Coordinates of C-alpha atoms and ligand atoms in Angstrom, one line a residue:
M1067 CA 0.0 0.1 0.0
D1068 CA 1.4 3.3 -1.1
I1069 CA 0.8 6.4 1.0
K1070 CA 1.7 9.7 -0.6
I1071 CA 1.5 13.4 0.2
I1072 CA -0.2 15.4 -2.5
E1073 CA 0.4 19.0 -2.1
N1074 CA -1.6 20.7 -4.6
I1075 CA -5.3 20.4 -3.9
Q1076 CA -6.3 21.2 -7.5
S1077 CA -4.6 17.9 -8.6
Q1078 CA -7.5 16.0 -6.9
T1079 CA -9.6 16.3 -10.2
N1080 CA -6.9 14.0 -11.8
F1081 CA -7.8 11.1 -9.6
D1082 CA -10.3 8.7 -10.5
N1083 CA -11.0 7.5 -6.9
S1084 CA -12.8 8.1 -3.7
N1085 CA -12.5 11.2 -1.1
I1086 CA -12.9 11.0 2.6
L1087 CA -13.4 14.0 4.8
L1088 CA -12.4 14.0 8.5
L1089 CA -14.6 16.1 10.5
Y1090 CA -14.5 17.5 14.1
K1091 CA -17.7 18.1 15.8
G1092 CA -19.2 21.5 14.7
M1093 CA -16.7 21.8 11.9
D1094 CA -18.0 23.3 8.6
N1095 CA -17.6 20.6 6.0
G1096 CA -18.4 23.0 3.3
L1097 CA -20.9 20.6 1.8
A1098 CA -24.5 21.8 2.5
L1099 CA -25.9 18.4 1.8
I1100 CA -24.4 16.5 4.6
D1101 CA -25.3 18.8 7.5
E1102 CA -27.1 15.9 9.5
F1103 CA -23.8 13.9 9.8
D1104 CA -22.9 14.6 13.6
S1105 CA -19.2 14.0 13.5
K1106 CA -19.2 11.8 16.6
Y1107 CA -15.7 10.1 17.2
G1108 CA -15.4 7.0 15.3
S1109 CA -18.6 7.3 13.1
I1110 CA -17.9 6.6 9.5
D1111 CA -20.7 7.4 7.0
D1112 CA -21.8 5.4 4.1
I1113 CA -21.0 6.3 0.6
I1114 CA -22.6 9.3 -0.7
C1115 CA -22.6 10.5 -4.3
L1116 CA -22.6 14.3 -4.1
E1117 CA -23.5 16.0 -7.4
K1118 CA -21.4 18.9 -6.4
I1119 CA -18.0 17.1 -6.4
K1120 CA -18.8 14.1 -8.5
K1121 CA -16.9 11.8 -6.2
R1122 CA -17.7 8.9 -4.0
T1123 CA -17.3 10.5 -0.7
F1124 CA -17.0 9.2 2.9
L1125 CA -17.4 11.1 6.1
C1126 CA -15.7 10.1 9.2
G1127 CA -16.2 11.9 12.5
L1128 CA -13.3 12.8 14.9
G1129 CA -15.5 14.1 17.7
E1130 CA -14.3 17.2 19.7
R1131 CA -10.8 18.5 18.7
K1132 CA -9.9 18.8 22.4
S1133 CA -10.7 15.2 23.2
L1134 CA -8.8 13.8 20.2
T1135 CA -5.7 11.9 21.5
T1136 CA -2.9 10.2 19.5
E1137 CA -4.3 6.8 20.4
K1138 CA -7.7 7.8 19.0
I1139 CA -6.1 9.0 15.7
R1140 CA -4.2 5.7 15.3
T1141 CA -7.3 3.8 16.0
I1142 CA -9.7 5.8 13.7
A1143 CA -7.0 5.7 10.9
A1144 CA -7.0 1.8 11.2
N1145 CA -10.8 1.6 11.4
I1146 CA -11.1 3.7 8.3
I1147 CA -8.8 1.3 6.4
R1148 CA -10.7 -1.8 7.5
E1149 CA -13.9 -0.1 6.4
L1150 CA -12.6 0.8 3.0
N1151 CA -11.2 -2.4 2.5
K1152 CA -14.6 -4.1 3.2
K1153 CA -16.1 -1.8 0.6
N1154 CA -13.4 -2.6 -2.0
I1155 CA -12.1 0.8 -2.4
T1156 CA -8.9 0.9 -4.2
E1157 CA -7.6 4.5 -3.8
I1158 CA -8.6 7.2 -1.4
N1159 CA -8.0 10.9 -1.0
F1160 CA -7.9 12.5 2.4
T1161 CA -8.8 15.9 0.9
N1162 CA -9.4 18.1 4.0
I1163 CA -6.7 16.7 6.3
K1164 CA -4.8 19.9 6.0
N1165 CA -7.7 21.9 7.7
L1166 CA -7.6 19.8 10.7
Q1167 CA -4.6 21.5 12.2
L1168 CA -2.9 18.2 13.2
S1169 CA 0.7 18.4 14.6
K1170 CA 3.6 16.5 12.9
K1171 CA 3.3 13.9 15.7
E1172 CA -0.5 13.5 15.0
I1173 CA 0.2 12.9 11.3
E1174 CA 2.9 10.4 12.1
V1175 CA 0.4 8.3 14.3
F1176 CA -2.2 8.7 11.7
V1177 CA 0.0 7.1 9.1
E1178 CA 1.0 4.3 11.6
G1179 CA -2.7 3.6 12.0
L1180 CA -3.3 3.5 8.3
I1181 CA -0.6 0.9 7.8
L1182 CA -1.3 -1.2 11.0
G1183 CA -5.0 -1.2 10.1
S1184 CA -4.4 -3.2 6.9
Y1185 CA -2.0 -5.9 8.6
K1186 CA -3.3 -9.4 8.6
F1187 CA -1.4 -12.6 9.2
E1188 CA -2.6 -14.7 6.4
K1189 CA 0.7 -16.3 5.2
Y1190 CA -0.7 -19.8 5.6
K1191 CA -4.1 -19.4 4.2
T1192 CA -4.5 -20.7 0.6
E1193 CA -7.2 -18.2 0.0
K1194 CA -6.2 -14.7 1.2
S1195 CA -8.6 -11.9 1.8
T1196 CA -6.6 -9.4 -0.2
N1197 CA -6.9 -5.7 0.8
S1198 CA -8.4 -3.7 -2.0
L1199 CA -6.8 -0.3 -0.9
T1200 CA -3.5 0.1 -2.9
S1201 CA -3.0 3.9 -2.6
I1202 CA -3.8 6.7 -0.2
H1203 CA -3.3 10.4 -0.9
L1204 CA -2.8 12.8 2.0
F1205 CA -3.5 16.5 0.9
L1206 CA -0.7 17.9 3.0
D1207 CA 2.2 20.3 2.8
E1208 CA 5.5 19.0 2.0
E1209 CA 6.8 19.8 5.6
Y1210 CA 4.8 16.8 6.8
C1211 CA 6.9 14.4 4.7
D1212 CA 9.2 13.4 7.7
A1213 CA 6.3 12.8 9.9
V1214 CA 4.8 10.5 7.2
E1215 CA 8.0 8.6 6.7
N1216 CA 8.4 8.2 10.4
G1217 CA 4.9 6.8 10.8
K1218 CA 5.6 4.3 8.0
L1219 CA 8.9 3.1 9.6
L1220 CA 7.4 2.6 13.0
A1221 CA 4.5 0.8 11.6
Q1222 CA 6.9 -1.3 9.5
C1223 CA 9.0 -2.3 12.6
N1224 CA 5.9 -3.1 14.5
I1225 CA 4.9 -5.4 11.7
V1226 CA 8.4 -7.0 11.7
S1227 CA 7.7 -8.0 15.3
R1228 CA 4.2 -9.2 14.5
N1229 CA 5.3 -11.4 11.6
L1230 CA 8.1 -13.0 13.6
I1231 CA 5.9 -13.8 16.6
N1232 CA 2.8 -15.0 14.5
E1233 CA 5.0 -17.6 12.6
P1234 CA 4.3 -20.9 14.1
A1235 CA 7.0 -22.8 15.9
N1236 CA 7.4 -25.5 13.2
F1237 CA 8.8 -22.7 11.0
M1238 CA 10.2 -20.2 13.6
Y1239 CA 12.8 -22.0 15.6
P1240 CA 16.3 -20.8 16.7
Q1241 CA 18.0 -21.4 13.5
T1242 CA 15.2 -19.6 11.4
L1243 CA 14.8 -16.8 14.1
A1244 CA 18.7 -16.3 13.8
E1245 CA 18.4 -16.3 10.0
E1246 CA 15.6 -13.6 10.1
A1247 CA 17.7 -11.4 12.5
K1248 CA 20.6 -11.5 10.0
R1249 CA 18.4 -10.7 7.0
L1250 CA 16.7 -7.9 8.8
G1251 CA 20.1 -6.5 9.9
L1252 CA 21.3 -6.4 6.4
E1253 CA 18.0 -4.8 5.2
Y1254 CA 17.8 -2.2 8.0
G1255 CA 21.4 -1.5 8.8
F1256 CA 22.6 -3.4 12.0
E1257 CA 25.2 -6.2 12.4
T1258 CA 24.1 -9.7 13.5
L1259 CA 26.4 -12.3 15.0
I1260 CA 25.2 -15.8 15.6
Y1261 CA 26.7 -18.1 18.2
N1262 CA 26.1 -21.8 17.8
E1263 CA 25.8 -24.4 20.4
K1264 CA 29.6 -25.0 20.8
D1265 CA 30.2 -21.2 21.2
I1266 CA 27.5 -21.1 23.8
E1267 CA 29.2 -24.0 25.6
D1268 CA 32.4 -22.1 25.4
L1269 CA 30.8 -19.0 27.0
N1270 CA 29.6 -21.4 29.9
M1271 CA 26.0 -20.4 29.6
G1272 CA 24.9 -23.2 31.7
A1273 CA 21.4 -22.0 32.6
F1274 CA 20.5 -21.3 28.9
L1275 CA 21.9 -24.6 27.8
S1276 CA 19.9 -26.5 30.5
V1277 CA 16.7 -25.2 29.0
A1278 CA 17.9 -25.8 25.4
K1279 CA 19.0 -29.5 26.1
G1280 CA 15.7 -31.2 25.5
S1281 CA 15.2 -30.1 21.8
N1282 CA 16.9 -31.6 18.9
K1283 CA 16.8 -28.0 17.3
S1284 CA 20.0 -26.5 18.5
P1285 CA 20.0 -23.2 20.5
K1286 CA 21.4 -20.0 18.8
F1287 CA 22.7 -17.0 20.8
I1288 CA 21.9 -14.0 18.6
V1289 CA 23.8 -10.6 19.1
M1290 CA 22.7 -7.5 17.1
K1291 CA 24.8 -4.4 17.2
Y1292 CA 24.1 -0.9 16.1
N1293 CA 26.8 1.8 16.7
G1294 CA 25.4 5.2 16.0
D1295 CA 27.7 7.2 18.2
V1296 CA 31.3 5.9 18.0
D1297 CA 32.5 8.8 20.2
S1298 CA 30.4 7.7 23.2
D1299 CA 31.0 4.9 25.6
D1300 CA 27.3 4.8 26.4
R1301 CA 25.7 1.6 25.4
L1302 CA 22.1 0.7 25.8
G1303 CA 21.4 -3.1 25.9
F1304 CA 18.2 -4.9 25.1
V1305 CA 17.6 -8.6 26.0
G1306 CA 14.6 -10.4 24.5
K1307 CA 13.2 -13.7 25.6
G1308 CA 13.6 -16.1 22.6
I1309 CA 11.8 -19.3 23.5
T1310 CA 10.5 -20.2 20.2
F1311 CA 8.3 -22.9 21.8
D1312 CA 7.4 -23.3 25.6
S1313 CA 5.9 -26.7 26.2
G1314 CA 6.7 -26.3 30.0
G1315 CA 9.2 -29.1 29.7
Y1316 CA 8.7 -31.9 32.3
S1317 CA 6.6 -29.4 34.3
L1318 CA 4.3 -29.8 31.2
K1319 CA 1.7 -27.4 30.4
R1320 CA -2.0 -28.4 29.5
T1321 CA -2.8 -28.1 25.9
A1322 CA -5.0 -25.0 26.5
S1323 CA -2.1 -23.0 27.8
M1324 CA 0.5 -24.6 25.4
V1325 CA -1.2 -23.8 22.3
D1326 CA -0.2 -20.2 22.2
M1327 CA 3.4 -20.8 23.2
K1328 CA 4.9 -19.9 19.7
T1329 CA 4.5 -16.3 21.1
D1330 CA 7.1 -17.0 23.8
M1331 CA 9.7 -15.4 21.7
G1332 CA 7.7 -12.2 21.8
G1333 CA 10.5 -10.3 23.6
A1334 CA 12.9 -11.3 20.8
G1335 CA 10.4 -10.1 18.3
A1336 CA 10.1 -6.7 20.1
V1337 CA 13.9 -6.2 20.2
I1338 CA 14.5 -7.2 16.5
G1339 CA 11.6 -4.7 15.5
A1340 CA 13.2 -2.0 17.6
M1341 CA 16.7 -2.6 16.2
C1342 CA 15.3 -2.1 12.7
A1343 CA 13.7 1.2 13.5
I1344 CA 16.8 2.4 15.4
A1345 CA 19.1 1.5 12.6
K1346 CA 17.0 2.8 9.8
N1347 CA 16.5 6.1 11.5
K1348 CA 20.2 6.1 12.2
L1349 CA 19.9 7.2 15.9
K1350 CA 23.0 8.7 17.5
K1351 CA 23.1 6.0 20.0
N1352 CA 24.9 2.7 20.5
V1353 CA 22.5 -0.2 21.1
V1354 CA 23.3 -4.0 21.5
S1355 CA 20.6 -6.6 21.6
V1356 CA 20.9 -10.1 22.5
I1357 CA 18.5 -13.2 22.3
A1358 CA 19.1 -16.7 23.7
A1359 CA 16.8 -18.6 21.4
C1360 CA 15.9 -22.3 22.1
E1361 CA 12.8 -24.4 22.6
N1362 CA 11.6 -25.7 26.0
I1363 CA 10.6 -29.2 25.2
I1364 CA 10.7 -32.9 26.4
S1365 CA 13.2 -35.6 25.6
S1366 CA 15.4 -38.0 27.3
K1367 CA 18.0 -35.1 27.2
A1368 CA 15.6 -32.5 28.7
Y1369 CA 16.4 -30.8 32.1
K1370 CA 14.3 -32.1 35.0
P1371 CA 12.8 -30.6 38.1
G1372 CA 15.2 -30.8 41.0
D1373 CA 18.4 -30.3 38.7
I1374 CA 20.8 -27.9 40.0
I1375 CA 22.6 -25.8 37.3
T1376 CA 25.3 -23.2 37.1
S1377 CA 24.7 -20.1 35.2
M1378 CA 27.3 -18.2 33.2
S1379 CA 27.8 -15.8 36.3
G1380 CA 28.7 -18.8 38.5
K1381 CA 25.7 -18.6 40.6
T1382 CA 23.8 -21.9 41.1
I1383 CA 20.1 -22.4 40.6
E1384 CA 17.9 -25.2 41.7
V1385 CA 15.3 -26.0 39.1
L1386 CA 12.1 -26.4 40.9
N1387 CA 10.0 -26.0 37.8
T1388 CA 11.0 -26.6 34.2
D1389 CA 8.3 -24.2 33.1
C1390 CA 10.1 -21.3 34.7
E1391 CA 12.6 -21.5 31.9
G1392 CA 12.6 -18.0 30.5
R1393 CA 14.3 -16.5 33.5
L1394 CA 17.1 -19.1 33.0
T1395 CA 17.9 -18.3 29.5
L1396 CA 17.5 -14.5 30.3
I1397 CA 20.1 -14.5 33.2
D1398 CA 22.9 -15.9 31.0
A1399 CA 21.9 -13.4 28.2
V1400 CA 21.9 -10.4 30.7
H1401 CA 25.2 -11.6 32.2
Y1402 CA 26.7 -11.7 28.7
I1403 CA 25.4 -8.3 27.6
I1404 CA 26.7 -6.6 30.8
N1405 CA 30.1 -8.3 30.9
K1406 CA 30.9 -8.9 27.3
E1407 CA 29.2 -6.1 25.6
K1408 CA 29.7 -3.7 28.4
V1409 CA 26.3 -2.0 28.2
N1410 CA 25.6 0.6 31.1
K1411 CA 21.9 0.3 30.8
V1412 CA 19.8 -2.8 30.2
V1413 CA 16.2 -3.6 29.3
T1414 CA 14.9 -7.2 29.4
I1415 CA 11.7 -7.9 27.7
A1416 CA 10.0 -11.2 28.0
T1417 CA 6.7 -13.2 27.9
L1418 CA 7.8 -14.1 31.4
T1419 CA 4.8 -15.0 33.7
G1420 CA 1.1 -15.9 33.6
A1421 CA 1.0 -13.8 36.7
A1422 CA 1.5 -10.7 34.5
V1423 CA -1.6 -11.8 32.5
T1424 CA -3.6 -12.3 35.7
A1425 CA -2.6 -8.9 37.1
F1426 CA -3.1 -6.7 34.0
G1427 CA -4.7 -8.7 31.1
S1428 CA -3.7 -7.8 27.6
I1429 CA -3.7 -4.0 28.2
T1430 CA -0.7 -3.2 30.4
T1431 CA 2.7 -4.3 30.8
P1432 CA 4.1 -4.7 34.4
I1433 CA 7.6 -3.5 34.9
V1434 CA 10.3 -4.5 37.5
S1435 CA 13.1 -2.0 37.7
N1436 CA 16.1 -1.3 40.1
N1437 CA 16.5 2.4 38.9
D1438 CA 14.0 5.3 39.1
D1439 CA 15.5 7.4 36.3
L1440 CA 15.6 4.6 33.8
Y1441 CA 12.1 3.6 34.9
R1442 CA 10.9 7.2 34.2
N1443 CA 12.6 7.1 30.8
L1444 CA 10.9 4.0 29.9
E1445 CA 7.4 5.3 31.1
E1446 CA 7.9 8.4 29.0
A1447 CA 9.0 6.3 26.0
A1448 CA 6.0 4.0 26.3
K1449 CA 3.7 7.2 26.4
L1450 CA 5.1 8.5 23.1
C1451 CA 3.6 5.4 21.4
D1452 CA 0.7 4.7 23.7
E1453 CA 1.8 1.5 25.1
K1454 CA 1.0 1.1 28.7
V1455 CA 3.4 0.2 31.4
W1456 CA 3.1 0.0 35.3
R1457 CA 5.7 -0.4 37.7
M1458 CA 5.4 -3.3 40.3
P1459 CA 6.7 -3.0 43.9
N1460 CA 10.2 -4.7 44.6
F1461 CA 10.4 -4.8 48.3
E1462 CA 13.2 -6.8 50.0
E1463 CA 10.6 -9.3 51.1
Y1464 CA 10.0 -10.4 47.4
R1465 CA 13.7 -11.0 46.9
E1466 CA 13.7 -13.4 49.9
L1467 CA 11.3 -15.7 48.0
I1468 CA 13.9 -16.6 45.4
V1469 CA 16.7 -17.6 47.7
G1470 CA 17.5 -21.3 47.1
E1471 CA 17.6 -24.0 49.7
N1472 CA 20.2 -26.4 48.0
A1473 CA 21.6 -23.8 45.7
D1474 CA 22.1 -20.0 45.5
L1475 CA 18.7 -19.4 43.9
K1476 CA 15.6 -21.2 43.0
N1477 CA 13.7 -20.7 39.9
F1478 CA 10.3 -21.0 41.3
S1479 CA 8.8 -19.6 44.4
G1480 CA 5.1 -20.4 44.0
K1481 CA 2.5 -18.5 42.0
Y1482 CA 1.9 -15.6 44.4
G1483 CA 3.6 -12.4 43.2
G1484 CA 4.9 -14.4 40.4
C1485 CA 5.5 -11.5 38.0
I1486 CA 7.6 -9.7 40.7
T1487 CA 9.7 -12.7 41.8
A1488 CA 10.4 -13.7 38.2
G1489 CA 11.7 -10.2 37.5
L1490 CA 13.6 -10.0 40.6
F1491 CA 15.2 -13.3 39.7
I1492 CA 16.8 -11.7 36.6
G1493 CA 17.6 -8.6 38.8
E1494 CA 20.0 -10.8 40.7
F1495 CA 22.3 -10.9 37.7
V1496 CA 22.3 -7.2 36.8
G1497 CA 24.4 -5.9 39.8
D1498 CA 24.4 -2.1 39.9
V1499 CA 23.6 -1.6 36.2
P1500 CA 20.4 0.4 35.7
W1501 CA 17.8 -2.0 34.5
V1502 CA 14.3 -2.2 33.6
H1503 CA 12.3 -5.5 33.0
M1504 CA 9.1 -5.6 30.8
D1505 CA 6.8 -8.7 31.2
I1506 CA 4.8 -8.7 28.0
A1507 CA 3.1 -12.2 28.5
G1508 CA -0.3 -10.5 28.5
T1509 CA 0.4 -7.6 25.9
V1510 CA 2.1 -9.8 23.4
S1511 CA -1.1 -10.8 21.7
I1512 CA -4.8 -10.4 21.5
K1513 CA -7.7 -12.7 20.6
K1514 CA -9.6 -10.3 18.2
D1515 CA -8.8 -7.4 15.9
K1516 CA -9.1 -4.2 17.8
G1517 CA -8.3 -0.7 16.2
Y1518 CA -4.8 -0.9 14.8
K1519 CA -4.1 -4.2 16.6
S1520 CA -4.8 -7.4 14.7
K1521 CA -5.7 -10.8 16.0
G1522 CA -2.5 -12.5 17.1
A1523 CA 0.8 -10.7 17.8
T1524 CA 0.6 -7.0 18.7
G1525 CA 4.3 -6.3 18.4
E1526 CA 4.1 -4.8 21.9
G1527 CA 7.3 -3.2 23.1
A1528 CA 9.2 -2.6 19.6
R1529 CA 8.0 1.1 19.6
T1530 CA 8.6 1.6 23.2
L1531 CA 12.2 0.3 23.0
Y1532 CA 12.7 2.5 19.9
Y1533 CA 11.5 5.7 21.7
L1534 CA 13.7 4.7 24.7
A1535 CA 16.7 4.7 22.5
T1536 CA 15.8 8.2 21.2
K1537 CA 16.2 9.6 24.8
Ligands
BES3090 N1 6.0 -18.5 28.8 C1 5.4 -18.6 30.0 C2 4.7 -17.4 30.5 C3 3.4 -17.0 29.7 C4 2.1 -17.3 30.1 C5 3.4 -16.3 28.4 C6 1.0 -17.0 29.4 C7 2.4 -16.0 27.8 C8 1.1 -16.4 28.3 C9 6.5 -19.0 31.1 O1 7.6 -19.5 30.7 C10 5.8 -19.8 32.1 O2 5.5 -20.9 31.7 N2 5.5 -19.3 33.3 C11 4.8 -20.0 34.2 C12 5.6 -20.0 35.6 C13 4.9 -20.7 36.7 C14 5.1 -22.2 36.4 C15 5.5 -20.2 38.0 C16 3.4 -19.4 34.5 O3 3.3 -18.2 34.6 O4 2.5 -20.1 34.3
MN3091 MN1 7.4 -21.7 30.7
ZN3092 ZN1 8.0 -19.5 28.7

């Protein structure tokens, strides 16, 4: 789908296509015939054929100017696209968009919504419901060009994440995830290094390897680097959970909760999407991302409840539940990124706990952090793209719950406060480095299309991480 700015309003007569008017409440639409349209937010009027303009014209209400938010703009843009595709429209002109006095940021999110509203994951359907819309013209001044391009990029990177996460686990496994990261690195401009099983052994990543052992698909440790500021020692690190399938291991999940576990590499999807946007926009920042990619699956080689394992840091862990695998892969990744890549700030992003889903559903991402400033930056970054985050308490009493009996730590401490104890478990491996942890188990996917989010993966986190890197 092509989105273009058209500057000269006169040129509209050259287009053999439809128009759409976006209207605030009380706004004069200049078309006497459509006075009864009340411009309530979200209302999209049926086709009207106006003698006066000889065009198929749609009306769309934006409600009161003062109650219009960036989230509402993204949502309405997506809903318009869904509606027009339903009506088999191929080309559309937003002829009065200039009169709406939208800021550059508002145009940017409008474009995001247009693109995200047309996303569907239909790769494996033999009959695809093709989108009819192929071109969109925004009647705007040239000065909005950057905003339009930025909107396209952020939507595209969100879609990169969605595509990776929606891919089923028989196609998306450590090897293919690593290959995708490499391909995207070449396309968007970051470097990708892939460590194989032998390299991972040499790095002594005992916790990661314990989880990976059960699968005949070998683990990959994926490192992505973007150096936009070579004069600076500052390095931001992202660690994404990359369990390409989580069966629970010997602490086996029931089918109902296992069936969605291809999304357990949602954190990996988010960091790859963010890397694409960061590199493409050539941010003046150094960013390193890592993913410890493996499957958590059963075989005679798999790790077992009761095993005691040694992490890369040297700390030992008693495995009380093999379904608490994410934190085991993440601690080796975190230890690596801090000690080998020398990052001085780190974000972990993971579909880590069902407790996060219980607490906040699919709406808000709970955060665990050891640093107020970094948390504030994350909160601001999330606000810039209307993703919702909320900080969890991290009182000392929670930390006591993860102390091991037969080893330094235990990976499971009961389900109560599970989102916090899982986060703090990772926190044991960050030392004094400022750290925020995002548990996207709930926000990673949704069951039904909703506004600019489509059924399946939401790509949550990719845009927040991008904005965090802009800070
Ligand atoms: N990958 C799951 C968490 C998850 C749950 C993600 C639901 C997406 C949706 C994680 O590895 C896990 O299995 N966590 C367990 C831990 C429990 C055994 C303490 C959980 O939350 O059920
Ligand atoms: Mn699990
Ligand atoms: Zn998991």
